[in-house]
One Martini backbone bead per residue (centre of mass of N, CA, C, O) as a GRO file, in nm:
protein
  429
    1MET     BB    1   0.226  -0.184  -2.924
    2PRO     BB    2   0.526  -0.113  -2.858
    3SER     BB    3   0.813  -0.033  -2.980
    4VAL     BB    4   1.132  -0.089  -2.981
    5VAL     BB    5   1.222   0.202  -2.963
    6THR     BB    6   1.054   0.278  -2.722
    7ARG     BB    7   1.175   0.070  -2.524
    8VAL     BB    8   1.457   0.176  -2.541
    9VAL     BB    9   1.393   0.468  -2.442
   10GLU     BB   10   1.296   0.377  -2.165
   11LYS     BB   11   1.546   0.228  -2.063
   12ALA     BB   12   1.755   0.457  -2.114
   13GLY     BB   13   1.597   0.671  -1.937
   14THR     BB   14   1.609   0.510  -1.670
   15ILE     BB   15   1.913   0.485  -1.639
   16LEU     BB   16   1.985   0.788  -1.672
   17ALA     BB   17   1.814   0.891  -1.440
   18VAL     BB   18   1.932   0.731  -1.208
   19GLY     BB   19   2.225   0.820  -1.260
   20ALA     BB   20   2.166   1.133  -1.215
   21LEU     BB   21   2.051   1.114  -0.921
   22PHE     BB   22   2.308   0.979  -0.812
   23ALA     BB   23   2.512   1.209  -0.898
   24VAL     BB   24   2.373   1.438  -0.739
   25GLY     BB   25   2.430   1.318  -0.463
   26PHE     BB   26   2.737   1.301  -0.473
   27VAL     BB   27   2.804   1.598  -0.554
   28THR     BB   28   2.649   1.740  -0.322
   29GLY     BB   29   2.756   1.567  -0.080
   30ALA     BB   30   3.070   1.686  -0.118
   31ASP     BB   31   3.012   1.923   0.002
   32ILE     BB   32   3.140   2.178   0.225
   33TRP     BB   33   3.055   2.280   0.543
   34THR     BB   34   3.081   2.583   0.740
   35VAL     BB   35   3.081   2.634   1.102
   36ALA     BB   36   3.086   2.914   1.324
   37LEU     BB   37   3.052   2.937   1.663
   38SER     BB   38   3.353   3.050   1.685
   39PRO     BB   39   3.678   3.123   1.663
   40LEU     BB   40   3.733   2.805   1.807
   41ILE     BB   41   3.458   2.692   1.665
   42ILE     BB   42   3.484   2.474   1.385
   43LEU     BB   43   3.263   2.340   1.142
   44ASP     BB   44   3.299   2.027   0.938
   45PHE     BB   45   3.072   1.921   0.664
   46PHE     BB   46   2.883   1.740   0.483
   47GLU     BB   47   2.600   1.795   0.299
   48SER     BB   48   2.484   1.495   0.328
   49ALA     BB   49   2.445   1.518   0.639
   50VAL     BB   50   2.193   1.709   0.634
   51TYR     BB   51   2.001   1.530   0.462
   52VAL     BB   52   2.028   1.268   0.641
   53GLY     BB   53   1.928   1.407   0.892
   54MET     BB   54   1.643   1.468   0.799
   55PHE     BB   55   1.574   1.175   0.709
   56THR     BB   56   1.595   1.054   0.991
   57VAL     BB   57   1.380   1.229   1.121
   58ALA     BB   58   1.150   1.129   0.948
   59ILE     BB   59   1.177   0.820   1.019
   60ALA     BB   60   1.155   0.849   1.329
   61GLY     BB   61   0.885   0.996   1.351
   62THR     BB   62   0.712   0.807   1.194
   63GLY     BB   63   0.789   0.553   1.346
   64VAL     BB   64   0.673   0.630   1.615
   65LEU     BB   65   0.382   0.681   1.521
   66LEU     BB   66   0.334   0.386   1.414
   67ALA     BB   67   0.405   0.234   1.675
   68TYR     BB   68   0.192   0.366   1.845
   69ASP     BB   69  -0.056   0.279   1.679
   70VAL     BB   70   0.011  -0.046   1.711
   71TRP     BB   71   0.022  -0.035   2.044
   72ARG     BB   72  -0.219   0.115   2.125
   73GLY     BB   73  -0.447  -0.045   2.346
   74GLY     BB   74  -0.363  -0.297   2.225
   75SER     BB   75  -0.570  -0.509   2.128
   76SER     BB   76  -0.844  -0.501   1.903
   77ALA     BB   77  -1.024  -0.692   2.069
   78ALA     BB   78  -1.036  -0.444   2.303
   79SER     BB   79  -1.234  -0.282   2.170
   80THR     BB   80  -1.505  -0.049   2.236
   81SER     BB   81  -1.637  -0.010   1.927
   82ARG     BB   82  -1.762  -0.274   1.890
   83LEU     BB   83  -1.992  -0.448   1.651
   84THR     BB   84  -2.173  -0.767   1.654
   85SER     BB   85  -2.465  -0.627   1.597
   86GLY     BB   86  -2.673  -0.552   1.300
   87PRO     BB   87  -2.644  -0.456   1.016
   88ALA     BB   88  -2.600  -0.542   0.712
   89VAL     BB   89  -2.322  -0.724   0.568
   90ARG     BB   90  -2.104  -0.695   0.272
   91ALA     BB   91  -1.862  -0.913   0.156
   92ILE     BB   92  -1.589  -0.857  -0.066
   93VAL     BB   93  -1.422  -1.103  -0.312
   94PRO     BB   94  -1.211  -1.046  -0.539
   95ALA     BB   95  -1.143  -1.298  -0.815
   96TYR     BB   96  -0.826  -1.388  -1.000
   97LYS     BB   97  -0.671  -1.668  -1.012
   98ASP     BB   98  -0.791  -1.781  -0.693
   99ALA     BB   99  -0.838  -2.094  -0.629
  100ASP     BB  100  -0.600  -2.148  -0.406
  101VAL     BB  101  -0.695  -1.878  -0.201
  102VAL     BB  102  -1.002  -1.804  -0.142
  103ASP     BB  103  -1.035  -1.951   0.140
  104GLU     BB  104  -0.889  -1.745   0.323
  105SER     BB  105  -1.103  -1.517   0.332
  106VAL     BB  106  -1.371  -1.677   0.367
  107THR     BB  107  -1.303  -1.824   0.645
  108SER     BB  108  -1.222  -1.563   0.801
  109LEU     BB  109  -1.498  -1.425   0.766
  110LEU     BB  110  -1.675  -1.656   0.904
  111GLU     BB  111  -1.504  -1.583   1.188
  112ASN     BB  112  -1.648  -1.339   1.234
  113GLU     BB  113  -1.777  -1.105   1.479
  114TYR     BB  114  -2.076  -1.119   1.308
  115ASP     BB  115  -2.392  -1.177   1.222
  116SER     BB  116  -2.466  -0.987   0.949
  117LEU     BB  117  -2.301  -1.190   0.718
  118ARG     BB  118  -2.200  -1.162   0.377
  119ILE     BB  119  -2.064  -1.331   0.082
  120SER     BB  120  -1.883  -1.209  -0.216
  121VAL     BB  121  -1.763  -1.391  -0.491
  122VAL     BB  122  -1.583  -1.233  -0.748
  123VAL     BB  123  -1.578  -1.323  -1.087
  124GLU     BB  124  -1.461  -1.430  -1.386
  125PRO     BB  125  -1.593  -1.558  -1.682
  126ASP     BB  126  -1.271  -1.679  -1.773
  127ASP     BB  127  -1.260  -1.817  -1.465
  128GLU     BB  128  -1.316  -2.131  -1.395
  129ARG     BB  129  -1.167  -2.228  -1.135
  130THR     BB  130  -1.267  -2.014  -0.947
  131ARG     BB  131  -1.567  -2.037  -0.990
  132ALA     BB  132  -1.585  -2.327  -0.892
  133ARG     BB  133  -1.478  -2.271  -0.601
  134ALA     BB  134  -1.699  -2.054  -0.524
  135SER     BB  135  -1.930  -2.244  -0.566
  136GLU     BB  136  -1.849  -2.459  -0.344
  137LEU     BB  137  -1.862  -2.244  -0.110
  138ALA     BB  138  -2.167  -2.178  -0.163
  139GLU     BB  139  -2.260  -2.477  -0.102
  140ARG     BB  140  -2.137  -2.501   0.186
  141TYR     BB  141  -2.213  -2.182   0.254
  142ASP     BB  142  -2.484  -1.981   0.312
  143ALA     BB  143  -2.316  -1.683   0.317
  144VAL     BB  144  -2.232  -1.764   0.021
  145ASP     BB  145  -2.149  -1.604  -0.290
  146CYS     BB  146  -2.153  -1.632  -0.651
  147VAL     BB  147  -2.012  -1.372  -0.866
  148ILE     BB  148  -2.048  -1.216  -1.179
  149ASN     BB  149  -1.883  -0.996  -1.358
  150GLY     BB  150  -2.049  -0.745  -1.548
  151SER     BB  151  -1.745  -0.597  -1.586
  152PRO     BB  152  -1.497  -0.710  -1.703
  153GLY     BB  153  -1.131  -0.661  -1.596
  154SER     BB  154  -1.171  -0.576  -1.277
  155LYS     BB  155  -1.176  -0.492  -0.945
  156ALA     BB  156  -1.358  -0.252  -0.945
  157THR     BB  157  -1.603  -0.393  -1.095
  158ALA     BB  158  -1.638  -0.610  -0.897
  159ILE     BB  159  -1.723  -0.422  -0.660
  160ASN     BB  160  -1.951  -0.280  -0.794
  161THR     BB  161  -2.129  -0.525  -0.863
  162ALA     BB  162  -2.179  -0.620  -0.571
  163VAL     BB  163  -2.314  -0.354  -0.478
  164GLU     BB  164  -2.552  -0.349  -0.694
  165ARG     BB  165  -2.654  -0.657  -0.600
  166SER     BB  166  -2.714  -0.523  -0.319
  167SER     BB  167  -2.900  -0.433  -0.016
  168ALA     BB  168  -2.683  -0.313   0.142
  169ASP     BB  169  -2.509  -0.045   0.346
  170TYR     BB  170  -2.262  -0.251   0.417
  171PHE     BB  171  -1.893  -0.280   0.346
  172VAL     BB  172  -1.648  -0.525   0.276
  173VAL     BB  173  -1.287  -0.572   0.170
  174PHE     BB  174  -1.116  -0.849   0.008
  175ASP     BB  175  -0.862  -1.033  -0.062
  176ALA     BB  176  -0.832  -1.362  -0.144
  177ASP     BB  177  -0.545  -1.390   0.038
  178GLU     BB  178  -0.680  -1.290   0.297
  179ARG     BB  179  -0.667  -1.267   0.644
  180ALA     BB  180  -0.896  -1.185   0.857
  181SER     BB  181  -0.975  -1.046   1.132
  182PRO     BB  182  -1.215  -1.133   1.366
  183GLU     BB  183  -1.265  -0.805   1.435
  184PHE     BB  184  -1.310  -0.630   1.179
  185VAL     BB  185  -1.622  -0.593   1.139
  186SER     BB  186  -1.699  -0.489   1.423
  187ILE     BB  187  -1.504  -0.236   1.400
  188ALA     BB  188  -1.609  -0.112   1.143
  189MET     BB  189  -1.912  -0.082   1.242
  190GLY     BB  190  -1.849   0.104   1.477
  191GLU     BB  191  -1.775   0.336   1.276
  192LEU     BB  192  -2.004   0.336   1.047
  193VAL     BB  193  -2.250   0.395   1.254
  194GLY     BB  194  -2.119   0.653   1.293
  195ASP     BB  195  -1.900   0.890   1.150
  196ALA     BB  196  -1.805   0.697   0.927
  197ASP     BB  197  -1.750   0.622   0.578
  198VAL     BB  198  -1.456   0.500   0.613
  199PHE     BB  199  -1.264   0.198   0.663
  200GLN     BB  200  -0.911   0.120   0.782
  201GLY     BB  201  -0.692  -0.119   0.783
  202ARG     BB  202  -0.428  -0.334   0.825
  203ARG     BB  203  -0.163  -0.454   0.605
  204ILE     BB  204   0.027  -0.761   0.570
  205PRO     BB  205   0.285  -0.947   0.486
  206ARG     BB  206   0.376  -1.271   0.491
  207PRO     BB  207   0.698  -1.354   0.651
  208THR     BB  208   0.814  -1.676   0.516
  209GLY     BB  209   1.086  -1.533   0.401
  210PRO     BB  210   1.319  -1.356   0.252
  211VAL     BB  211   1.129  -1.202   0.047
  212GLU     BB  212   0.889  -1.158   0.239
  213THR     BB  213   1.045  -0.969   0.434
  214LEU     BB  214   1.088  -0.740   0.235
  215ALA     BB  215   0.782  -0.684   0.185
  216TYR     BB  216   0.723  -0.611   0.474
  217CYS     BB  217   0.924  -0.367   0.497
  218GLU     BB  218   0.801  -0.208   0.266
  219ARG     BB  219   0.529  -0.157   0.402
  220VAL     BB  220   0.632  -0.008   0.654
  221VAL     BB  221   0.753   0.223   0.488
  222VAL     BB  222   0.488   0.318   0.364
  223GLN     BB  223   0.304   0.354   0.615
  224ALA     BB  224   0.486   0.576   0.726
  225GLY     BB  225   0.436   0.777   0.486
  226TYR     BB  226   0.136   0.820   0.542
  227MET     BB  227   0.164   1.009   0.788
  228ILE     BB  228   0.222   1.268   0.624
  229GLY     BB  229  -0.047   1.300   0.500
  230GLU     BB  230  -0.202   1.334   0.782
  231PHE     BB  231  -0.101   1.617   0.854
  232VAL     BB  232  -0.302   1.726   0.595
  233GLY     BB  233  -0.573   1.535   0.587
  234PHE     BB  234  -0.468   1.254   0.447
  235THR     BB  235  -0.643   0.951   0.420
  236HIS     BB  236  -0.574   0.624   0.373
  237CYS     BB  237  -0.729   0.414   0.132
  238GLN     BB  238  -0.885   0.114  -0.009
  239SER     BB  239  -0.952  -0.252  -0.149
  240SER     BB  240  -0.857  -0.361   0.138
  241ALA     BB  241  -0.940  -0.371   0.445
  242THR     BB  242  -1.250  -0.237   0.385
  243GLY     BB  243  -1.487   0.006   0.466
  244PHE     BB  244  -1.833   0.098   0.365
  245THR     BB  245  -2.081   0.299   0.251
  246ARG     BB  246  -2.322   0.345   0.031
  247GLU     BB  247  -2.311   0.656   0.043
  248ALA     BB  248  -2.002   0.670  -0.021
  249PHE     BB  249  -1.999   0.526  -0.287
  250GLU     BB  250  -2.196   0.724  -0.433
  251ALA     BB  251  -2.039   0.982  -0.391
  252VAL     BB  252  -1.777   0.854  -0.592
  253GLY     BB  253  -1.888   0.627  -0.807
  254GLY     BB  254  -1.705   0.437  -0.695
  255TYR     BB  255  -1.475   0.247  -0.853
  256ALA     BB  256  -1.202   0.303  -1.049
  257ASP     BB  257  -1.084   0.198  -1.373
  258VAL     BB  258  -0.782   0.132  -1.261
  259LEU     BB  259  -0.478   0.016  -1.165
  260THR     BB  260  -0.514   0.182  -0.859
  261GLU     BB  261  -0.808   0.210  -0.705
  262ASP     BB  262  -0.723   0.261  -0.413
  263ILE     BB  263  -0.570   0.542  -0.460
  264TYR     BB  264  -0.809   0.688  -0.591
  265PHE     BB  265  -1.011   0.647  -0.362
  266SER     BB  266  -0.874   0.832  -0.165
  267HIS     BB  267  -0.925   1.086  -0.352
  268GLN     BB  268  -1.214   1.064  -0.372
  269CYS     BB  269  -1.276   1.102  -0.068
  270HIS     BB  270  -1.137   1.367  -0.026
  271LYS     BB  271  -1.294   1.537  -0.229
  272ALA     BB  272  -1.592   1.445  -0.077
  273GLY     BB  273  -1.540   1.474   0.246
  274LEU     BB  274  -1.481   1.218   0.382
  275THR     BB  275  -1.473   0.992   0.658
  276VAL     BB  276  -1.162   0.853   0.753
  277THR     BB  277  -1.088   0.556   0.927
  278GLN     BB  278  -0.845   0.421   1.138
  279ASN     BB  279  -0.689   0.076   1.241
  280ARG     BB  280  -0.364  -0.047   1.308
  281ARG     BB  281  -0.480  -0.304   1.494
  282CYS     BB  282  -0.643  -0.390   1.253
  283THR     BB  283  -0.503  -0.692   1.131
  284SER     BB  284  -0.414  -0.813   0.813
  285THR     BB  285  -0.324  -1.074   0.587
  286MET     BB  286  -0.091  -1.142   0.317
  287GLU     BB  287   0.041  -1.251   0.050
  288ALA     BB  288   0.367  -1.281  -0.043
  289PRO     BB  289   0.606  -1.261  -0.239
  290HIS     BB  290   0.836  -1.543  -0.356
  291SER     BB  291   0.992  -1.344  -0.544
  292VAL     BB  292   1.180  -1.103  -0.701
  293ARG     BB  293   0.995  -1.079  -0.953
  294ASP     BB  294   0.721  -1.038  -0.800
  295LEU     BB  295   0.805  -0.794  -0.631
  296TRP     BB  296   0.875  -0.609  -0.862
  297GLY     BB  297   0.610  -0.626  -1.026
  298GLN     BB  298   0.411  -0.526  -0.813
  299ARG     BB  299   0.543  -0.264  -0.741
  300LYS     BB  300   0.539  -0.140  -1.031
  301ARG     BB  301   0.245  -0.135  -1.058
  302TRP     BB  302   0.188   0.061  -0.808
  303ARG     BB  303   0.371   0.293  -0.934
  304ILE     BB  304   0.213   0.335  -1.186
  305GLY     BB  305  -0.044   0.405  -1.032
  306HIS     BB  306   0.061   0.660  -0.916
  307VAL     BB  307   0.125   0.810  -1.186
  308GLN     BB  308  -0.175   0.797  -1.288
  309VAL     BB  309  -0.301   0.965  -1.055
  310SER     BB  310  -0.158   1.219  -1.101
  311HIS     BB  311  -0.243   1.264  -1.381
  312LEU     BB  312  -0.547   1.277  -1.317
  313ARG     BB  313  -0.543   1.508  -1.109
  314LEU     BB  314  -0.420   1.716  -1.294
  315SER     BB  315  -0.639   1.707  -1.509
  316GLU     BB  316  -0.881   1.771  -1.330
  317ALA     BB  317  -0.781   2.052  -1.238
  318LEU     BB  318  -0.771   2.185  -1.541
  319LYS     BB  319  -1.100   2.141  -1.581
  320GLY     BB  320  -1.132   2.294  -1.291
  321ASP     BB  321  -1.182   2.373  -0.996
  322VAL     BB  322  -0.976   2.470  -0.709
  323ASP     BB  323  -0.924   2.357  -0.398
  324VAL     BB  324  -0.787   2.268  -0.095
  325ASP     BB  325  -0.838   1.970  -0.144
  326ASP     BB  326  -0.709   1.950  -0.415
  327LEU     BB  327  -0.419   2.044  -0.314
  328VAL     BB  328  -0.382   1.798  -0.133
  329SER     BB  329  -0.420   1.570  -0.341
  330ILE     BB  330  -0.212   1.660  -0.552
  331GLY     BB  331   0.025   1.659  -0.348
  332ARG     BB  332   0.017   1.374  -0.273
  333ALA     BB  333   0.045   1.244  -0.556
  334VAL     BB  334   0.307   1.390  -0.646
  335GLY     BB  335   0.477   1.359  -0.393
  336ALA     BB  336   0.497   1.050  -0.415
  337VAL     BB  337   0.674   1.057  -0.678
  338LEU     BB  338   0.893   1.251  -0.603
  339ALA     BB  339   0.996   1.118  -0.351
  340GLY     BB  340   1.077   0.851  -0.493
  341ALA     BB  341   1.312   0.994  -0.652
  342THR     BB  342   1.465   1.127  -0.412
  343LEU     BB  343   1.576   0.871  -0.291
  344LEU     BB  344   1.827   0.846  -0.482
  345VAL     BB  345   1.973   1.091  -0.354
  346LEU     BB  346   1.976   0.994  -0.055
  347THR     BB  347   2.119   0.732  -0.105
  348ALA     BB  348   2.385   0.867  -0.220
  349HIS     BB  349   2.441   1.010   0.052
  350VAL     BB  350   2.472   0.756   0.227
  351LEU     BB  351   2.689   0.615   0.069
  352PHE     BB  352   2.900   0.843   0.097
  353LEU     BB  353   2.909   0.836   0.409
  354LEU     BB  354   3.006   0.536   0.422
  355LEU     BB  355   3.277   0.603   0.274
  356PHE     BB  356   3.367   0.906   0.436
  357ASP     BB  357   3.130   0.919   0.699
  358PRO     BB  358   3.001   0.676   0.875
  359GLY     BB  359   2.887   0.823   1.143
  360SER     BB  360   2.659   0.993   0.960
  361ALA     BB  361   2.484   0.715   0.888
  362ILE     BB  362   2.397   0.552   1.130
  363ALA     BB  363   2.129   0.680   1.215
  364ALA     BB  364   1.962   0.595   0.967
  365LEU     BB  365   1.992   0.286   1.014
  366VAL     BB  366   1.860   0.291   1.294
  367ALA     BB  367   1.582   0.411   1.212
  368ILE     BB  368   1.510   0.178   1.017
  369TYR     BB  369   1.519  -0.057   1.219
  370GLY     BB  370   1.331   0.079   1.429
  371LEU     BB  371   1.084   0.080   1.239
  372ILE     BB  372   1.059  -0.228   1.193
  373ALA     BB  373   1.072  -0.325   1.502
  374GLY     BB  374   0.813  -0.163   1.611
  375VAL     BB  375   0.619  -0.352   1.423
  376TRP     BB  376   0.703  -0.638   1.439
  377SER     BB  377   0.668  -0.676   1.746
  378ARG     BB  378   0.360  -0.654   1.735
  379ASP     BB  379   0.325  -0.903   1.547
  380LEU     BB  380   0.471  -1.108   1.724
  381VAL     BB  381   0.290  -1.094   1.969
  382ASP     BB  382   0.016  -1.149   1.802
  383GLY     BB  383   0.110  -1.402   1.584
  384ARG     BB  384   0.161  -1.302   1.273
  385VAL     BB  385   0.476  -1.348   1.328
  386ALA     BB  386   0.792  -1.423   1.300
  387PRO     BB  387   1.102  -1.422   1.301
  388PRO     BB  388   1.320  -1.283   1.097
  389SER     BB  389   1.494  -1.279   0.839
  390TRP     BB  390   1.813  -1.208   0.724
  391THR     BB  391   1.693  -0.987   0.510
  392VAL     BB  392   1.650  -0.745   0.715
  393LEU     BB  393   1.934  -0.621   0.665
  394PHE     BB  394   1.816  -0.508   0.366
  395ALA     BB  395   1.606  -0.282   0.424
  396PRO     BB  396   1.737  -0.006   0.310
  397LEU     BB  397   1.692  -0.109   0.008
  398VAL     BB  398   1.401  -0.011  -0.028
  399TYR     BB  399   1.465   0.284  -0.103
  400LEU     BB  400   1.617   0.220  -0.367
  401GLY     BB  401   1.386   0.060  -0.495
  402HIS     BB  402   1.176   0.286  -0.499
  403GLY     BB  403   1.332   0.483  -0.671
  404VAL     BB  404   1.354   0.318  -0.926
  405LEU     BB  405   1.059   0.245  -0.966
  406THR     BB  406   0.963   0.529  -1.011
  407VAL     BB  407   1.125   0.589  -1.266
  408LYS     BB  408   1.027   0.341  -1.418
  409ALA     BB  409   0.728   0.425  -1.412
  410MET     BB  410   0.731   0.700  -1.563
  411PHE     BB  411   0.841   0.577  -1.833
  412GLU     BB  412   0.626   0.367  -1.885
  413TYR     BB  413   0.374   0.544  -1.874
  414GLY     BB  414   0.465   0.734  -2.106
  415LEU     BB  415   0.573   0.487  -2.332
  416THR     BB  416   0.470   0.158  -2.269
  417TRP     BB  417   0.221   0.144  -2.140
  418ASP     BB  418  -0.100  -0.067  -2.205
  419GLY     BB  419  -0.268  -0.185  -1.921
  420GLU     BB  420  -0.112  -0.381  -1.786
  421TRP     BB  421  -0.086  -0.642  -1.525
  422TYR     BB  422   0.057  -0.767  -1.247
  423GLN     BB  423   0.072  -1.114  -1.139
  424VAL     BB  424   0.110  -1.317  -0.866
  425THR     BB  425   0.212  -1.588  -0.708
  426LYS     BB  426  -0.021  -1.810  -0.551
  427THR     BB  427  -0.040  -2.060  -0.255
  428GLY     BB  428  -0.130  -1.994   0.059
  429ALA     BB  429   0.117  -1.883   0.256
   0.00000   0.00000   0.00000
C-alpha cells in the first residue's frame, strides 16, 4: 500500500506536469511566424496555427481512412469470405461479477451463423453469483459450458484456462457484456482457415445516454489512432471480439497476466510475426460506462496498461537482441504514451487559437466532428446506435481527457499503482 507521502507526490506531480505541458502549449503557441511570399505579400501567423494545422491533417486523414473502412463493401453480412460450417470453434467468455450481463454475450453467440460452435463461460471461484448464472445457462443450452478459472485473478488466465481445457483449434473471445454480431464467427473463421492467425472485429460502446455518448466518441478517436500504427505494419488486436488459432495462441505463449492483456497481446503477435486481419465492418457492441466516474476509472486503467506495456517492451528490448519488428513494437508502445501526453500541448494550442485567432481553430473542430460523424452514421444506418446525445458537442474534450489521463497514468504507474484494476458498473443496458 503506497504511503500518504507517495500519494501526495503522485497527485502533485500529475498536476504540475499537466500544468507544465499546458503552459508549454500556450507559450510556444504565442510565437509569431512571418513568411514573406514576395516583397508585397507577407504573412504573419501564430506558431500554434502550424501545429494545429498538422493535427487537423492527421485527424482528417485517419478519419477518412476509418470511415472508408467501416463503410466499404456495405454490411459485413454481405462478406464473401464467410464460413458458416467447418472446424469446431470454442467461444470464450471470461466473466467476473457479471451475473447481470453474461446473458448478453452468450445469447448473441448462440445466434451466430456457424454450425460447430461451443461456448465456455469462464468464472472466478469466489464469484458465486456469476458462477450460478453461468451454470444456469449451461443447463439451458447444450452448447454452453461453465468453466472455473484454474489460475484465478485475471481475464488473461481465464482465457488461457479455457484454451487449455478445449480440444478445438479455433477460438473467439468476447467480454460478458458484449453483443456479438450474428456474422462474427463465420467471418472470423473465413479468415482463420485462410492466411490469418488472428482476427479482430470492431467494438463500440452502446451510446445510450450523455456519458455513454462520450464513451463512444472516445473509442472512435482511439480507433482512428490505430490507423497510424497500421501505416508501419502494426495491427492492433485485443481480447474481445477477437478470433485466433491454437497455433497462434501457442506461438505467443497465451495471454500475459498484465493489466491490459489485450494491448500486450498485440505486441506479442507482432513480435511473433503473426498475420493479424481486421474487419471493421464486423462490429460488436459493449456496455458503456454510465457515469463520469466509471468512464474516468475505466479509461485510466487502460492508460495505466499502456504505460505498463511500454515499460515491459523497453525492459524486454534491453535484455535481448532487437530487430526491426521490436523497434516497430517499442515505437508503437512508447509512441502511444508520448502522443497521449503531447495532446495536452496541442489542446493548449487549440485553446489559444480559440481565444486569439478563432478562424485558425475551426478546421480542427470540423475535422473532429467529421471523424465522429463518419463512423456514427455507419452504425446508425446499421441500427447499432440511435442519434447522438447532446454531449456529442463535447467530443473535442476527449483529446484533453486523453492527455490528462496519460500523464496521470504515468505518475500512478511509477509511484502508487499496486496492481488493482477498476471495474465499471454493468446493468445490461
